[in-house]
Amino acid sequence: MTAPPQLSLSPPPRILVVEDDYANRLLFADYLTFAGLTVLTLPDGTQIEQALANFQPNALVLDLGLPGPDGYHILEMLQTPGGQLRIPVVVVSGYAFVENQERALALGASQYLVKPVQMKQLVEAIQGVLADR
């Protein structure tokens, strides 16, 4: 594995990762932490409101195929009354069909990456959504 691009922001951006697959969740958390980000992970979306309030992430990495509220529901929940997302979202999903990507982007996702994702690509996507804020 190549070294991740280092983010030299102070304080480090906070990234919330919502991913049900344990191995992916661990990989994302370890790599993003190594890249200089502060990371909190959730295995599903049941506690996302509490995590958003307490952790106050700068961006969200979101799987779509989650148990309980799926990623589409979470994207809808994150929208403000004006239809904008409260925080930028990078979707990382095994759903590779164009329809899935279009739906997620229509719901406000900033980036859509298909698994398996290269970790460098994930860090670059996060850098991009943070820079766009």
PDB file of C-alpha atoms in Angstrom:
ATOM      1  CA  MET A   1       0.000   0.000   0.000  1.00  0.00           C
ATOM      2  CA  THR A   2       1.314   3.410  -0.905  1.00  0.00           C
ATOM      3  CA  ALA A   3       1.583   6.188   1.620  1.00  0.00           C
ATOM      4  CA  PRO A   4      -1.541   8.344   1.714  1.00  0.00           C
ATOM      5  CA  PRO A   5      -1.508  11.965   0.705  1.00  0.00           C
ATOM      6  CA  GLN A   6      -1.023  13.885   3.927  1.00  0.00           C
ATOM      7  CA  LEU A   7      -3.511  16.551   4.878  1.00  0.00           C
ATOM      8  CA  SER A   8      -1.773  19.311   6.764  1.00  0.00           C
ATOM      9  CA  LEU A   9      -4.812  21.104   8.101  1.00  0.00           C
ATOM     10  CA  SER A  10      -5.030  22.216  11.689  1.00  0.00           C
ATOM     11  CA  PRO A  11      -7.102  21.065  13.391  1.00  0.00           C
ATOM     12  CA  PRO A  12      -7.409  17.880  11.338  1.00  0.00           C
ATOM     13  CA  PRO A  13     -10.764  17.529   9.560  1.00  0.00           C
ATOM     14  CA  ARG A  14     -13.237  15.168  11.224  1.00  0.00           C
ATOM     15  CA  ILE A  15     -14.584  12.422   8.975  1.00  0.00           C
ATOM     16  CA  LEU A  16     -17.544  10.210   9.855  1.00  0.00           C
ATOM     17  CA  VAL A  17     -17.427   6.821   8.108  1.00  0.00           C
ATOM     18  CA  VAL A  18     -20.698   4.862   7.908  1.00  0.00           C
ATOM     19  CA  GLU A  19     -19.857   1.383   6.581  1.00  0.00           C
ATOM     20  CA  ASP A  20     -21.406  -1.937   7.593  1.00  0.00           C
ATOM     21  CA  ASP A  21     -18.545  -4.173   6.434  1.00  0.00           C
ATOM     22  CA  TYR A  22     -16.118  -4.503   9.345  1.00  0.00           C
ATOM     23  CA  ALA A  23     -12.992  -4.960   7.187  1.00  0.00           C
ATOM     24  CA  ASN A  24     -13.828  -1.947   5.010  1.00  0.00           C
ATOM     25  CA  ARG A  25     -14.677   0.164   8.053  1.00  0.00           C
ATOM     26  CA  LEU A  26     -11.349  -0.711   9.682  1.00  0.00           C
ATOM     27  CA  LEU A  27      -9.389  -0.134   6.466  1.00  0.00           C
ATOM     28  CA  PHE A  28     -11.025   3.242   5.841  1.00  0.00           C
ATOM     29  CA  ALA A  29     -10.503   4.364   9.435  1.00  0.00           C
ATOM     30  CA  ASP A  30      -6.854   3.300   9.569  1.00  0.00           C
ATOM     31  CA  TYR A  31      -5.929   4.801   6.215  1.00  0.00           C
ATOM     32  CA  LEU A  32      -7.769   8.081   6.772  1.00  0.00           C
ATOM     33  CA  THR A  33      -6.230   8.431  10.227  1.00  0.00           C
ATOM     34  CA  PHE A  34      -2.794   7.782   8.720  1.00  0.00           C
ATOM     35  CA  ALA A  35      -3.576  10.509   6.152  1.00  0.00           C
ATOM     36  CA  GLY A  36      -4.010  13.004   8.994  1.00  0.00           C
ATOM     37  CA  LEU A  37      -7.779  12.979   9.501  1.00  0.00           C
ATOM     38  CA  THR A  38      -9.745  12.432  12.694  1.00  0.00           C
ATOM     39  CA  VAL A  39     -12.132   9.529  12.084  1.00  0.00           C
ATOM     40  CA  LEU A  40     -15.244   8.155  13.752  1.00  0.00           C
ATOM     41  CA  THR A  41     -16.914   5.045  12.345  1.00  0.00           C
ATOM     42  CA  LEU A  42     -20.430   3.651  12.542  1.00  0.00           C
ATOM     43  CA  PRO A  43     -21.550   0.183  11.378  1.00  0.00           C
ATOM     44  CA  ASP A  44     -24.974   1.473  10.305  1.00  0.00           C
ATOM     45  CA  GLY A  45     -27.062   4.620  10.263  1.00  0.00           C
ATOM     46  CA  THR A  46     -29.053   4.073  13.445  1.00  0.00           C
ATOM     47  CA  GLN A  47     -26.914   6.463  15.515  1.00  0.00           C
ATOM     48  CA  ILE A  48     -26.010   8.965  12.829  1.00  0.00           C
ATOM     49  CA  GLU A  49     -27.929  11.900  14.316  1.00  0.00           C
ATOM     50  CA  GLN A  50     -26.133  11.465  17.642  1.00  0.00           C
ATOM     51  CA  ALA A  51     -22.756  11.106  15.896  1.00  0.00           C
ATOM     52  CA  LEU A  52     -23.378  14.225  13.808  1.00  0.00           C
ATOM     53  CA  ALA A  53     -24.274  16.234  16.907  1.00  0.00           C
ATOM     54  CA  ASN A  54     -21.420  14.985  19.099  1.00  0.00           C
ATOM     55  CA  PHE A  55     -18.585  14.497  16.579  1.00  0.00           C
ATOM     56  CA  GLN A  56     -19.540  17.373  14.233  1.00  0.00           C
ATOM     57  CA  PRO A  57     -17.807  15.906  11.163  1.00  0.00           C
ATOM     58  CA  ASN A  58     -16.519  18.034   8.318  1.00  0.00           C
ATOM     59  CA  ALA A  59     -17.432  15.299   5.811  1.00  0.00           C
ATOM     60  CA  LEU A  60     -19.126  11.922   5.642  1.00  0.00           C
ATOM     61  CA  VAL A  61     -17.988   8.733   3.900  1.00  0.00           C
ATOM     62  CA  LEU A  62     -21.167   6.755   3.299  1.00  0.00           C
ATOM     63  CA  ASP A  63     -21.986   3.260   2.087  1.00  0.00           C
ATOM     64  CA  LEU A  64     -25.416   2.909   0.486  1.00  0.00           C
ATOM     65  CA  GLY A  65     -26.168  -0.746   1.299  1.00  0.00           C
ATOM     66  CA  LEU A  66     -26.546  -0.438   5.051  1.00  0.00           C
ATOM     67  CA  PRO A  67     -28.759  -2.389   7.434  1.00  0.00           C
ATOM     68  CA  GLY A  68     -31.496  -0.259   8.956  1.00  0.00           C
ATOM     69  CA  PRO A  69     -31.670   3.146   7.335  1.00  0.00           C
ATOM     70  CA  ASP A  70     -29.802   2.754   4.052  1.00  0.00           C
ATOM     71  CA  GLY A  71     -27.479   5.340   2.563  1.00  0.00           C
ATOM     72  CA  TYR A  72     -30.214   6.881   0.419  1.00  0.00           C
ATOM     73  CA  HIS A  73     -32.334   7.459   3.513  1.00  0.00           C
ATOM     74  CA  ILE A  74     -29.348   9.025   5.273  1.00  0.00           C
ATOM     75  CA  LEU A  75     -28.743  11.357   2.307  1.00  0.00           C
ATOM     76  CA  GLU A  76     -32.393  12.439   2.474  1.00  0.00           C
ATOM     77  CA  MET A  77     -32.158  12.925   6.237  1.00  0.00           C
ATOM     78  CA  LEU A  78     -29.042  15.092   5.869  1.00  0.00           C
ATOM     79  CA  GLN A  79     -30.747  17.581   3.582  1.00  0.00           C
ATOM     80  CA  THR A  80     -31.671  20.982   4.923  1.00  0.00           C
ATOM     81  CA  PRO A  81     -35.141  22.392   4.199  1.00  0.00           C
ATOM     82  CA  GLY A  82     -33.580  24.127   1.177  1.00  0.00           C
ATOM     83  CA  GLY A  83     -32.456  20.787  -0.260  1.00  0.00           C
ATOM     84  CA  GLN A  84     -28.727  21.209   0.388  1.00  0.00           C
ATOM     85  CA  LEU A  85     -26.745  18.712   2.430  1.00  0.00           C
ATOM     86  CA  ARG A  86     -25.527  19.886   5.819  1.00  0.00           C
ATOM     87  CA  ILE A  87     -22.112  18.309   5.225  1.00  0.00           C
ATOM     88  CA  PRO A  88     -20.363  17.009   2.103  1.00  0.00           C
ATOM     89  CA  VAL A  89     -20.783  13.292   1.442  1.00  0.00           C
ATOM     90  CA  VAL A  90     -18.477  10.906  -0.392  1.00  0.00           C
ATOM     91  CA  VAL A  91     -20.435   7.774  -1.248  1.00  0.00           C
ATOM     92  CA  VAL A  92     -18.358   4.579  -1.369  1.00  0.00           C
ATOM     93  CA  SER A  93     -20.615   1.779  -2.533  1.00  0.00           C
ATOM     94  CA  GLY A  94     -20.659  -1.575  -4.226  1.00  0.00           C
ATOM     95  CA  TYR A  95     -23.680  -0.353  -6.192  1.00  0.00           C
ATOM     96  CA  ALA A  96     -22.050   0.171  -9.575  1.00  0.00           C
ATOM     97  CA  PHE A  97     -25.097   0.907 -11.729  1.00  0.00           C
ATOM     98  CA  VAL A  98     -25.483   4.390 -13.191  1.00  0.00           C
ATOM     99  CA  GLU A  99     -28.957   4.619 -11.649  1.00  0.00           C
ATOM    100  CA  ASN A 100     -27.478   4.230  -8.162  1.00  0.00           C
ATOM    101  CA  GLN A 101     -24.898   6.921  -8.813  1.00  0.00           C
ATOM    102  CA  GLU A 102     -27.445   9.311 -10.308  1.00  0.00           C
ATOM    103  CA  ARG A 103     -29.825   8.803  -7.379  1.00  0.00           C
ATOM    104  CA  ALA A 104     -27.111   9.444  -4.777  1.00  0.00           C
ATOM    105  CA  LEU A 105     -25.841  12.526  -6.595  1.00  0.00           C
ATOM    106  CA  ALA A 106     -29.410  13.814  -7.001  1.00  0.00           C
ATOM    107  CA  LEU A 107     -29.795  13.462  -3.226  1.00  0.00           C
ATOM    108  CA  GLY A 108     -26.763  15.701  -2.756  1.00  0.00           C
ATOM    109  CA  ALA A 109     -23.735  13.391  -2.587  1.00  0.00           C
ATOM    110  CA  SER A 110     -20.594  15.242  -3.662  1.00  0.00           C
ATOM    111  CA  GLN A 111     -18.624  12.234  -4.899  1.00  0.00           C
ATOM    112  CA  TYR A 112     -19.498   8.632  -5.805  1.00  0.00           C
ATOM    113  CA  LEU A 113     -16.818   5.942  -5.673  1.00  0.00           C
ATOM    114  CA  VAL A 114     -17.437   2.293  -6.519  1.00  0.00           C
ATOM    115  CA  LYS A 115     -15.927  -0.466  -4.376  1.00  0.00           C
ATOM    116  CA  PRO A 116     -13.317  -1.716  -4.334  1.00  0.00           C
ATOM    117  CA  VAL A 117     -11.936   1.773  -3.974  1.00  0.00           C
ATOM    118  CA  GLN A 118      -8.281   2.729  -3.915  1.00  0.00           C
ATOM    119  CA  MET A 119      -7.495   4.434  -0.626  1.00  0.00           C
ATOM    120  CA  LYS A 120      -5.560   7.228  -2.339  1.00  0.00           C
ATOM    121  CA  GLN A 121      -8.670   7.910  -4.450  1.00  0.00           C
ATOM    122  CA  LEU A 122     -10.786   8.104  -1.281  1.00  0.00           C
ATOM    123  CA  VAL A 123      -8.429  10.604   0.362  1.00  0.00           C
ATOM    124  CA  GLU A 124      -8.378  12.705  -2.816  1.00  0.00           C
ATOM    125  CA  ALA A 125     -12.204  12.683  -2.945  1.00  0.00           C
ATOM    126  CA  ILE A 126     -12.356  13.829   0.690  1.00  0.00           C
ATOM    127  CA  GLN A 127      -9.774  16.554  -0.001  1.00  0.00           C
ATOM    128  CA  GLY A 128     -11.909  17.695  -2.934  1.00  0.00           C
ATOM    129  CA  VAL A 129     -15.156  17.943  -0.971  1.00  0.00           C
ATOM    130  CA  LEU A 130     -13.420  19.715   1.910  1.00  0.00           C
ATOM    131  CA  ALA A 131     -11.883  22.233  -0.499  1.00  0.00           C
ATOM    132  CA  ASP A 132     -15.292  22.876  -2.088  1.00  0.00           C
ATOM    133  CA  ARG A 133     -16.856  23.873   1.243  1.00  0.00           C
TER     134      ARG A 133
END
